[in-house]
CSV table of C-alpha atoms and ligand atoms in Angstrom, one decimal:
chain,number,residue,atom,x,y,z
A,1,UNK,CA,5.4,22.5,8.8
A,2,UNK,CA,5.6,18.5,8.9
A,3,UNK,CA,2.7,17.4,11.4
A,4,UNK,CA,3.8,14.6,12.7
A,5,UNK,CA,1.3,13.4,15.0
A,6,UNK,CA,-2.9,13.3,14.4
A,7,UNK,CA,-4.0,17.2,15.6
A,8,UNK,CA,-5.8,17.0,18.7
A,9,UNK,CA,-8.1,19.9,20.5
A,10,UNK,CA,-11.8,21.2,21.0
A,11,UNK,CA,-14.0,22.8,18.4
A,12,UNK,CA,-16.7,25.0,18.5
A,13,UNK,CA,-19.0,23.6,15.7
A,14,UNK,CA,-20.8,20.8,17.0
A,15,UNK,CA,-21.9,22.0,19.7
A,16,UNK,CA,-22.5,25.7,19.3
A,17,UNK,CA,-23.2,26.0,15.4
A,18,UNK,CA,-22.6,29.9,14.1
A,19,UNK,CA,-23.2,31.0,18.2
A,20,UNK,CA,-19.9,31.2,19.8
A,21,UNK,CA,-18.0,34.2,20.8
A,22,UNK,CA,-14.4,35.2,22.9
A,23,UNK,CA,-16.0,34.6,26.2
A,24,UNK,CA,-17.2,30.3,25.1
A,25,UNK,CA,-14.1,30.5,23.8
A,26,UNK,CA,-12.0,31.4,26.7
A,27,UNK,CA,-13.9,29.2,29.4
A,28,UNK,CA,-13.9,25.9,27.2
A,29,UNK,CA,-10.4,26.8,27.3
A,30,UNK,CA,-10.3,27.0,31.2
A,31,UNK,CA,-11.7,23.6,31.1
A,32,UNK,CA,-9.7,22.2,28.8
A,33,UNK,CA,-6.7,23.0,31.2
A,34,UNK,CA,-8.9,22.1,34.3
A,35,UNK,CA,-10.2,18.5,33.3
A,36,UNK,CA,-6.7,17.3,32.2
A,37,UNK,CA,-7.4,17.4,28.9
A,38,UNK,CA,-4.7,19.8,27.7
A,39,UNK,CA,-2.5,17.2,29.7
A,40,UNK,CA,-3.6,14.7,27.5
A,41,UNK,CA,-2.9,16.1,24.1
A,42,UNK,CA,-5.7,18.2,23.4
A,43,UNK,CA,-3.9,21.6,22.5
A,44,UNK,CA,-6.0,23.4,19.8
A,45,UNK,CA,-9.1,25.4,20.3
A,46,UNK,CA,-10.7,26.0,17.3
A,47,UNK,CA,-13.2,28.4,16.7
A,48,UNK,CA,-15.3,27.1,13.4
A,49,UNK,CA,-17.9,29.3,11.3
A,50,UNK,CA,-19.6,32.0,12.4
A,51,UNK,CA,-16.6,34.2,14.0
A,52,UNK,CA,-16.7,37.1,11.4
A,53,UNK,CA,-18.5,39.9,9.8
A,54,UNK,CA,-20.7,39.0,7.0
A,55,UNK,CA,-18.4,42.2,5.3
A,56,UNK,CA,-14.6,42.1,4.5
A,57,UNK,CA,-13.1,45.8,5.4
A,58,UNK,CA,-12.4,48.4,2.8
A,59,UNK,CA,-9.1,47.2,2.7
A,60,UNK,CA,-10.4,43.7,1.7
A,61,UNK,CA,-9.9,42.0,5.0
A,62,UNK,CA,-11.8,39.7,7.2
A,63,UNK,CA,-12.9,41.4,10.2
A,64,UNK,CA,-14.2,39.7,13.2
A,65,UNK,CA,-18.0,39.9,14.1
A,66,UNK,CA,-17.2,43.0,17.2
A,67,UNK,CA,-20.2,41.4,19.1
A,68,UNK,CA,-18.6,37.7,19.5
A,69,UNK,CA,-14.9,39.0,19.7
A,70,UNK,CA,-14.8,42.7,21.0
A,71,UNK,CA,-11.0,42.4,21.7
A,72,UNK,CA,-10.8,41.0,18.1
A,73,UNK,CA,-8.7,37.8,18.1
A,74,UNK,CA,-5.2,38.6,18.2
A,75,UNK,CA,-5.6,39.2,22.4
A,76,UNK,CA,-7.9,36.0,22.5
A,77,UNK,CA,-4.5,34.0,20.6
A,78,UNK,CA,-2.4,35.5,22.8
A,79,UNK,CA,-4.4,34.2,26.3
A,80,UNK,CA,-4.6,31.3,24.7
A,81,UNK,CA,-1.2,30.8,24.0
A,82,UNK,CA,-0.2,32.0,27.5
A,83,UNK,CA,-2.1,29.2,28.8
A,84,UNK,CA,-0.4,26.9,26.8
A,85,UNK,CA,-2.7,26.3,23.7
A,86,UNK,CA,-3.0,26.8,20.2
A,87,UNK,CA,-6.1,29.0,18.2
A,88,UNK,CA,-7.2,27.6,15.2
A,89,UNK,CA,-9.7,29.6,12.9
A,90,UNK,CA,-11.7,28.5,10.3
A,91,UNK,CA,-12.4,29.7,6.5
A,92,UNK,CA,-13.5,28.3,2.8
A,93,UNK,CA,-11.9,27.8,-0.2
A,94,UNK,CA,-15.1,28.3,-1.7
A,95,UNK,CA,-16.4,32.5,-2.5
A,96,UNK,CA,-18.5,31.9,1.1
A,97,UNK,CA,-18.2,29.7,4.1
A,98,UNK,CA,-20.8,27.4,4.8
A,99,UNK,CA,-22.3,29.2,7.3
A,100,UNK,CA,-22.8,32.3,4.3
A,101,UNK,CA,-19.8,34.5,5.4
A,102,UNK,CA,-16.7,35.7,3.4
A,103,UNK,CA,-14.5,32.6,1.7
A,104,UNK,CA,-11.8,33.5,1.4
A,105,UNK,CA,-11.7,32.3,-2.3
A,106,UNK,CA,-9.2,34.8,-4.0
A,107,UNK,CA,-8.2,36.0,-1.2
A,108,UNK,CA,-5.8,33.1,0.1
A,109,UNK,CA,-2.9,35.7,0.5
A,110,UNK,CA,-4.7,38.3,2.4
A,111,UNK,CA,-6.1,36.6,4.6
A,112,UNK,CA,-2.8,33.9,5.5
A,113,UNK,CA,-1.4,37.1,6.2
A,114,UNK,CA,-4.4,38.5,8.6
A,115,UNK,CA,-4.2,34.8,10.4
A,116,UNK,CA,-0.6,35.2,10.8
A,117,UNK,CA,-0.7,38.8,12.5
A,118,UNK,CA,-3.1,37.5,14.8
A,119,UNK,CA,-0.8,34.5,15.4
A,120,UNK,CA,-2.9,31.9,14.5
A,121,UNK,CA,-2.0,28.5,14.2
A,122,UNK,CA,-4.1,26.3,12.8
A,123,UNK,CA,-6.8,27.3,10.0
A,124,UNK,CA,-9.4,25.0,8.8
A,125,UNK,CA,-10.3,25.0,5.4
A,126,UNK,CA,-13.4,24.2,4.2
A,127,UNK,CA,-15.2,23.8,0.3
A,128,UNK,CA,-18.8,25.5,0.4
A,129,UNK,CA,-19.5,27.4,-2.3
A,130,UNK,CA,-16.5,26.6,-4.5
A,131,UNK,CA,-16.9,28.0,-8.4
A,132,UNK,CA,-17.4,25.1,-10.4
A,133,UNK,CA,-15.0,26.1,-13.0
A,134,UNK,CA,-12.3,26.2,-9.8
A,135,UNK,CA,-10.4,23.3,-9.2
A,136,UNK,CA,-10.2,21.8,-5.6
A,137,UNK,CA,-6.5,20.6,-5.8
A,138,UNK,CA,-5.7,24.3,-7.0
A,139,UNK,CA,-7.2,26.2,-4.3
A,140,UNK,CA,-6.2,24.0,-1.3
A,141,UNK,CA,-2.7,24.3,-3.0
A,142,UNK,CA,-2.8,28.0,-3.1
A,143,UNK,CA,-3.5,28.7,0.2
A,144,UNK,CA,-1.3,25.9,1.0
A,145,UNK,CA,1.2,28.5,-1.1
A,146,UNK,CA,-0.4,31.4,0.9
A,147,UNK,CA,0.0,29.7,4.9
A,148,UNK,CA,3.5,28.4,3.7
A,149,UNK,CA,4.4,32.2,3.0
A,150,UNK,CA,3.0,34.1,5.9
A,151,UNK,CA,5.7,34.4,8.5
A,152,UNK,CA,4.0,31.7,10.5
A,153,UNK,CA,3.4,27.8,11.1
A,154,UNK,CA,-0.2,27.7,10.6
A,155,UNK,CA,-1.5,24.2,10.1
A,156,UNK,CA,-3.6,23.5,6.8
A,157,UNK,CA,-6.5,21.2,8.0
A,158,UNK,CA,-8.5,21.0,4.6
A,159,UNK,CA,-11.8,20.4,5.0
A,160,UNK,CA,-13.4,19.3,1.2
A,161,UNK,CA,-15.1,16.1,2.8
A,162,UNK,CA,-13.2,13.8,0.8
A,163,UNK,CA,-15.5,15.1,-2.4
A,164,UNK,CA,-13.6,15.0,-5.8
A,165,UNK,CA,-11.0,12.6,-4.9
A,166,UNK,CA,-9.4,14.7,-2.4
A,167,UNK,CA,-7.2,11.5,-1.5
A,168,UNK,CA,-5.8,11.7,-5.1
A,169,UNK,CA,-4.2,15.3,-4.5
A,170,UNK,CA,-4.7,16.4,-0.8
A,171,UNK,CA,-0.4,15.5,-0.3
A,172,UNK,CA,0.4,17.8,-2.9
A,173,UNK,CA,-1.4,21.0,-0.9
A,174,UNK,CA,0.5,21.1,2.2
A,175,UNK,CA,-2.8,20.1,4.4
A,176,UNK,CA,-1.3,19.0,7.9
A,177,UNK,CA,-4.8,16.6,8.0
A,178,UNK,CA,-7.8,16.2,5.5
A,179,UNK,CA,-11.6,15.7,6.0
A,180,UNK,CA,-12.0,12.0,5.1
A,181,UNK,CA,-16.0,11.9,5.5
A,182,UNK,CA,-18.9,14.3,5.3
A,183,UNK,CA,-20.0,15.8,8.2
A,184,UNK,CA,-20.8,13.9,11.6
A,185,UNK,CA,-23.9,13.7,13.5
A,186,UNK,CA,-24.8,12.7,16.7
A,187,UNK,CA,-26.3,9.2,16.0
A,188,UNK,CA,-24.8,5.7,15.8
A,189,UNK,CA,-25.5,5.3,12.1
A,190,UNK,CA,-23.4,8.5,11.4
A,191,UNK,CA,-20.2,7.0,13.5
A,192,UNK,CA,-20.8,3.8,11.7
A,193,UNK,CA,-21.1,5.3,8.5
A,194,UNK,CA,-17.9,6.9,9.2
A,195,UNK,CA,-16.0,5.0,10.4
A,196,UNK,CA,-17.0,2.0,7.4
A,197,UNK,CA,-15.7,4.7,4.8
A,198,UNK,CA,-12.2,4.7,6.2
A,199,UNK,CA,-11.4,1.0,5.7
A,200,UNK,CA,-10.6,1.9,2.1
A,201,UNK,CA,-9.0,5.7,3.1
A,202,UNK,CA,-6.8,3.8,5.4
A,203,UNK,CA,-3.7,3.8,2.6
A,204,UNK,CA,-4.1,7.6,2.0
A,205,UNK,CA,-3.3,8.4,5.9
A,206,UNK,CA,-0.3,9.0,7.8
A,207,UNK,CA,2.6,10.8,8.7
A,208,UNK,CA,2.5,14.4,7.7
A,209,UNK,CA,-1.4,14.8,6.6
A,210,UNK,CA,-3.6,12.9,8.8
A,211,UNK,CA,-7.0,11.6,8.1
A,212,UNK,CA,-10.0,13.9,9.2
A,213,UNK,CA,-12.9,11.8,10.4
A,214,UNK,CA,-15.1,14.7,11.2
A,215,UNK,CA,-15.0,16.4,14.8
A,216,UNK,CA,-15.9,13.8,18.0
A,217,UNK,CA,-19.5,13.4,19.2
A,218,UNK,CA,-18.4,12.2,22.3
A,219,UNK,CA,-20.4,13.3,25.0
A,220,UNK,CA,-22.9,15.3,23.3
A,221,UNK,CA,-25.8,13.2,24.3
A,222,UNK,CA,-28.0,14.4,21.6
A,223,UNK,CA,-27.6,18.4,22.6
A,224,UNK,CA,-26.3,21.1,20.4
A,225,UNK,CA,-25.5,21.9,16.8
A,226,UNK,CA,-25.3,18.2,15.3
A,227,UNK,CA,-26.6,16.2,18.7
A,228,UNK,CA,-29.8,14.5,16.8
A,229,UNK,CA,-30.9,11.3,19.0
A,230,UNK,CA,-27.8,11.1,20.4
A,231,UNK,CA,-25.5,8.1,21.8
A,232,UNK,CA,-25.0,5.3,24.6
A,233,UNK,CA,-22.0,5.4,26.6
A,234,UNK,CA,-21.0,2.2,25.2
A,235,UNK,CA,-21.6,4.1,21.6
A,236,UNK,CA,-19.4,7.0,22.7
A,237,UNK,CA,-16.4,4.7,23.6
A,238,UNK,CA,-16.5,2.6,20.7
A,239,UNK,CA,-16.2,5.7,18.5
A,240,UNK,CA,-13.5,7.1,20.8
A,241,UNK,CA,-11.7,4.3,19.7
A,242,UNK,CA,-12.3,3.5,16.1
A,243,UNK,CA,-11.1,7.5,15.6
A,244,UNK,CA,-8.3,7.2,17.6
A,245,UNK,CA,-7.4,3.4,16.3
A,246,UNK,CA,-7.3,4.9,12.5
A,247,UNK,CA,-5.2,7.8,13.5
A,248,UNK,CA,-7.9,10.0,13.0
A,249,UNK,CA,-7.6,13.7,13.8
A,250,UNK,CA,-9.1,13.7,17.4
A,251,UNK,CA,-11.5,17.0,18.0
A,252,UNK,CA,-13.8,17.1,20.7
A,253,UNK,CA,-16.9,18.7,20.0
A,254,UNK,CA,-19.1,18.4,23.3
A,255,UNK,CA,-20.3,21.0,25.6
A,256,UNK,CA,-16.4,20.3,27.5
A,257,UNK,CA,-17.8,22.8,29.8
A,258,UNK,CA,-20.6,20.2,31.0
A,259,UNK,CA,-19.2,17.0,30.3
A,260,UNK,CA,-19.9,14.6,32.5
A,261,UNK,CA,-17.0,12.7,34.6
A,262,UNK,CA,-17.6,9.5,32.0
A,263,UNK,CA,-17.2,11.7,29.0
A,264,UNK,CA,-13.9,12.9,30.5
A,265,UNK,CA,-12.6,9.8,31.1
A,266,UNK,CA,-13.1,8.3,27.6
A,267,UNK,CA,-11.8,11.4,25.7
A,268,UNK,CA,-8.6,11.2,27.9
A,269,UNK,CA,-8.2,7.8,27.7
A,270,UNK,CA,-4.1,7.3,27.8
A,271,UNK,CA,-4.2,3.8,26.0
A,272,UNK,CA,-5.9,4.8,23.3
A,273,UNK,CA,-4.2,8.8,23.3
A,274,UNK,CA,-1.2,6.8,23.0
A,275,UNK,CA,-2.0,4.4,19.8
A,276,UNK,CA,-3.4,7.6,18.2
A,277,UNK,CA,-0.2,9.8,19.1
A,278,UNK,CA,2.1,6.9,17.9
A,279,UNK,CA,5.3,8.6,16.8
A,280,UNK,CA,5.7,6.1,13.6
A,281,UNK,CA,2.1,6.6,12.3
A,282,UNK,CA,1.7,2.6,11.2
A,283,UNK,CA,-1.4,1.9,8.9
A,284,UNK,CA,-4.0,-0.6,10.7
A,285,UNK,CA,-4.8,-3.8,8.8
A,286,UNK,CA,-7.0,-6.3,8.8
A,287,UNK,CA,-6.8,-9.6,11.3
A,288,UNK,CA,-9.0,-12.0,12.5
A,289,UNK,CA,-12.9,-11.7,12.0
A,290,UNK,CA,-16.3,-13.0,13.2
A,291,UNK,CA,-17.4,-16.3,14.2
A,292,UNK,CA,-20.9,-15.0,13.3
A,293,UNK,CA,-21.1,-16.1,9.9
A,294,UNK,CA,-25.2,-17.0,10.9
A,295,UNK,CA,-25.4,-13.2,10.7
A,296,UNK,CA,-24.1,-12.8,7.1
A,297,UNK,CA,-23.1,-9.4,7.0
A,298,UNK,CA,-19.2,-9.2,7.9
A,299,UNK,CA,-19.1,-5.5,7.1
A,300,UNK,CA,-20.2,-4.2,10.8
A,301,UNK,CA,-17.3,-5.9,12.4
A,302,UNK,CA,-13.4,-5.4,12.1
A,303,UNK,CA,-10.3,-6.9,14.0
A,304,UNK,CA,-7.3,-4.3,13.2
A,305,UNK,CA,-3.9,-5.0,13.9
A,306,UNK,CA,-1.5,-1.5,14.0
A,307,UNK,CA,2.5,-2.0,14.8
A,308,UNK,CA,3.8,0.5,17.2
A,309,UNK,CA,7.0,2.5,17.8
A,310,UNK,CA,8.1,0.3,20.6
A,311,UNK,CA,7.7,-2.7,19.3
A,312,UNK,CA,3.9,-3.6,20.6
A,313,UNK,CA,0.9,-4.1,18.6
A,314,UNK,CA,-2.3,-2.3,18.7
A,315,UNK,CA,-5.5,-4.7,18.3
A,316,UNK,CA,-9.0,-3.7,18.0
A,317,UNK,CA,-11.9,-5.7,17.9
A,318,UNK,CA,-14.7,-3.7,16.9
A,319,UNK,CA,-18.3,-4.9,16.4
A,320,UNK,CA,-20.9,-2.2,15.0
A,321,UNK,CA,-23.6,-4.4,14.7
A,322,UNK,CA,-26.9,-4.4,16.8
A,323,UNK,CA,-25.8,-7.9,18.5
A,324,UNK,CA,-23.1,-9.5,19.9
A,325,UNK,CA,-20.4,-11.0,17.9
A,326,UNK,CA,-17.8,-13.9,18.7
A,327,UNK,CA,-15.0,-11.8,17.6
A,328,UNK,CA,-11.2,-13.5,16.9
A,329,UNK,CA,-7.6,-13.1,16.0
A,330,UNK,CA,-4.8,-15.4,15.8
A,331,UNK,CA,-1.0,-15.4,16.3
A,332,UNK,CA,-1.0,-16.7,12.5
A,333,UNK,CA,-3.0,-13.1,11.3
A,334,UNK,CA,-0.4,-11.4,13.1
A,335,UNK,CA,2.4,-13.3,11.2
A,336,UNK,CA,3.5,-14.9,14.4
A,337,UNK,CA,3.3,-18.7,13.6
A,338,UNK,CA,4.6,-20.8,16.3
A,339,UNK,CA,8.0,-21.5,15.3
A,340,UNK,CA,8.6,-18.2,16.1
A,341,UNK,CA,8.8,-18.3,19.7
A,342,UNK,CA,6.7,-15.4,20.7
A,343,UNK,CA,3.1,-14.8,22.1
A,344,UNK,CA,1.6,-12.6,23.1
A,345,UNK,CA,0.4,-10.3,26.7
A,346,UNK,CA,-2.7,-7.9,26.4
A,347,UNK,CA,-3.2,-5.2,28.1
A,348,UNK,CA,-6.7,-3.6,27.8
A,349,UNK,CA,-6.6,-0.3,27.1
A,350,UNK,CA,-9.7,0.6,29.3
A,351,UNK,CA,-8.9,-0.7,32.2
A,352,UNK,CA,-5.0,-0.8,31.7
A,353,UNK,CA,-4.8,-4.3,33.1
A,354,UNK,CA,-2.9,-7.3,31.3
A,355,UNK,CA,-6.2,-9.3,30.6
A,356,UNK,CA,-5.1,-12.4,29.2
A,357,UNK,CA,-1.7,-13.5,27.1
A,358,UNK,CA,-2.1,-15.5,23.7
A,359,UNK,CA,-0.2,-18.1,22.3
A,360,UNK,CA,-2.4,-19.2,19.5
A,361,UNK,CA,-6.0,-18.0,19.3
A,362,UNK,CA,-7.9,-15.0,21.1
A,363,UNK,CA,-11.9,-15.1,21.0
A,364,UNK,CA,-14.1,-13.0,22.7
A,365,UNK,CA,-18.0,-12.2,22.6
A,366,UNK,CA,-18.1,-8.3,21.6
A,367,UNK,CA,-21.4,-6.7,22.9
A,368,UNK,CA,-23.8,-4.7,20.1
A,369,UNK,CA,-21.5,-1.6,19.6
A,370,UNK,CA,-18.9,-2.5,21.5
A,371,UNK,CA,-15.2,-2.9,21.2
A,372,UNK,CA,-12.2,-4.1,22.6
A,373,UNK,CA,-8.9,-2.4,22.3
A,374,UNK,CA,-5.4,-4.2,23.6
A,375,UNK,CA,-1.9,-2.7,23.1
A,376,UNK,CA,-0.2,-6.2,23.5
A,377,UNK,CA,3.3,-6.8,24.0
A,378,UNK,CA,5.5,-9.7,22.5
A,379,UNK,CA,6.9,-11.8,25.1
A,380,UNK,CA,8.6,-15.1,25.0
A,381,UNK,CA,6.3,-18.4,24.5
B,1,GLA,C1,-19.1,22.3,6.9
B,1,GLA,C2,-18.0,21.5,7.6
B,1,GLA,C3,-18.4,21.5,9.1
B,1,GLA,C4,-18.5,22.9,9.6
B,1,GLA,C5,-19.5,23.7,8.8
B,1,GLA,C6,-19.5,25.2,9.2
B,1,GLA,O1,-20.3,21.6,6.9
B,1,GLA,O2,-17.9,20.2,7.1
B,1,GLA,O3,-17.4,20.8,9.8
B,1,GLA,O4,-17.2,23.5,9.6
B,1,GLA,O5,-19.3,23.6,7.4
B,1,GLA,O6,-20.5,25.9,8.4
């Protein structure tokens, strides 16, 4: 299957660790289709570690824990798929998952085929326990080999958090996305961390396997699985946007059943749903910069430029740091000189209001963790 646009749903693991079960499952679900976010793009449900029995059967296959899923999960995929979503389900390449049950580690073919009865359709692969002797290329290809032969789409989203160069082989697996980072927390220093790493993994992402950068922490406010001290609201936004700016993979991983109206609104945001969805995938680079050279360290704030299907440009004007920045971009970054005859008209994407239209210079002071995100359109100077 050729995944053409960054895979976007809910997943269990931030939030609810190895605790989830059919009936989590099937009221995020309701919400899902409730709060518009279904609407918005966010079609998979996927249920993480912790959904089988520590045992495979006699027969050698994974059998789902009776407790959590006492339907098993072939009636859970088919209520999700009559409500119009997709069930992902999660394994390791390694001999155990992370969470200590069954990898599926020489098993690939078994168990593609056990996903596919159940019609499942998206299966996240992770790299716990992997035998050192085993090569990671080899064993995302194989159950690349495995998904590829089972009767069914199932989308490969590998999960081997960027260790051993995965870059370097990930295309050759069949992985519809890739795990680009080590795992997320809820904290600012984990986004940042994050979304620093990328600058360089940028090249590596695009049409067909899309970068991974760890599940959203959006609205967690410091609860659940990975919520540590938690994040502002501000935080939460500017991380919306720097994963959906780089095209990552966009997973929620609050409480969806709780979120608050705010939460809602950022993870649906359309301006920024739409730069992420892009049809033509366009790799982000670098524009503009800080007028803050006082504070030295350039590394906590980025101006990226993205060119769009339809002929506008996405600009974001990020600032990690702990104050505000003068941030900047000009018509010259975007190779637009003025001979051309063009400037430019930006809309903001959170408030979906042209803002201002360039036609040489933009500036603007960018708060402590803030951001600023314009799809602008070329119009005549
Ligand atoms: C690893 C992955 C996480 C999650 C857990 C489950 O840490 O990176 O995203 O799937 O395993 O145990």
């Amino acid at each position: 299957m050729v995944v053409r646009t960054p895979p976007m749903g809910w997943n269990t693991w931030n939030t609810f660790g190895l605790q989830i079960n059919e009936q989590l499952i099937l009221d995020s679900a309701r919400v899902l289709i409730s709060s518009g976010l279904r609407d918005a793009g966010y079609e998979y449900i996927v249920m993480d570690d912790g959904w089988s029995l520590p045992q495979r059967d006699e027969n050698g296959r994974l059998v789902p824990d009776p407790q959590k899923f006492p339907r098993g999960i072939a009636a859970l995929a088919d209520d999700l798929h009559a409500m119009g979503l997709k069930l992902g389900i999660y394994s390791c390449a390694g001999l155990l998952t992370c969470g200590g049950y069954p990898g599926s580690n020489s098993y690939e073919f078994v168990d593609a085929e056990t996903f596919a009865s159940w019609k499942i359709d998206y299966l996240k692969y992770d790299y716990c326990y992997k035998p050192q002797h085993e090569r990671g290329d080899q064993l995302y290809q194989r159950m690349g080999m495995a998904l590829a032969n089972s009767g069914r789409d199932i989308l490969l989203s590998a999960c081997s958090w960027g260790a051993d160069e995965t870059h370097t082989w990930i295309k050759t697996t069949g992985a519809g996305c890739w795990r680009s980072t080590c795992d997320i927390v809820d904290t600012w220093e984990s986004i940042c961390r994050l979304a620093k790493q990328q600058k360089e993994l940028q090249k590596y992402n695009g049409l067909g396997c899309f970068n991974d950068m760890d599940m959203l922490v959006v609205g967690m406010n410091g609860n659940g699985n990975v919520g540590l001290s938690g994040c502002t609201e501000t935080q939460y936004k500017t991380h919306f946007a720097l994963w959906a700016f780089l095209g990552s993979t966009l997973m929620i991983g609050c409480d969806i059943r709780s979120m608050s109206e705010e939460t809602a609104r950022i993870l649906k945001n359309p301006g920024l749903i739409a730069i992420n969805q892009d049809p033509c995938y366009r790799q982000p680079f670098s524009i503009g910069g800080s007028f803050n050279y006082a504070h030295g360290d350039q590394e906590d704030s980025f101006v990226w430029a993205k060119l769009l299907e339809n002929g506008d440009i996405a600009i974001g004007m990020f600032n990690l740091s702990d104050s505000p920045r003068n941030l900047y971009f000009t018509l010259n970054d975007l190779s637009l000189p003025r001979f051309c005859g063009r400037k430019l008209e930006l809309t903001d994407v959170w408030t979906g209001e042209v803002c201002e239209t360039v036609d040489h210079r933009h500036c603007v002071w960018v708060d402590a963790c803030d951001c600023r995100v314009y799809r602008a359109k070329l119009v005549k100077a």
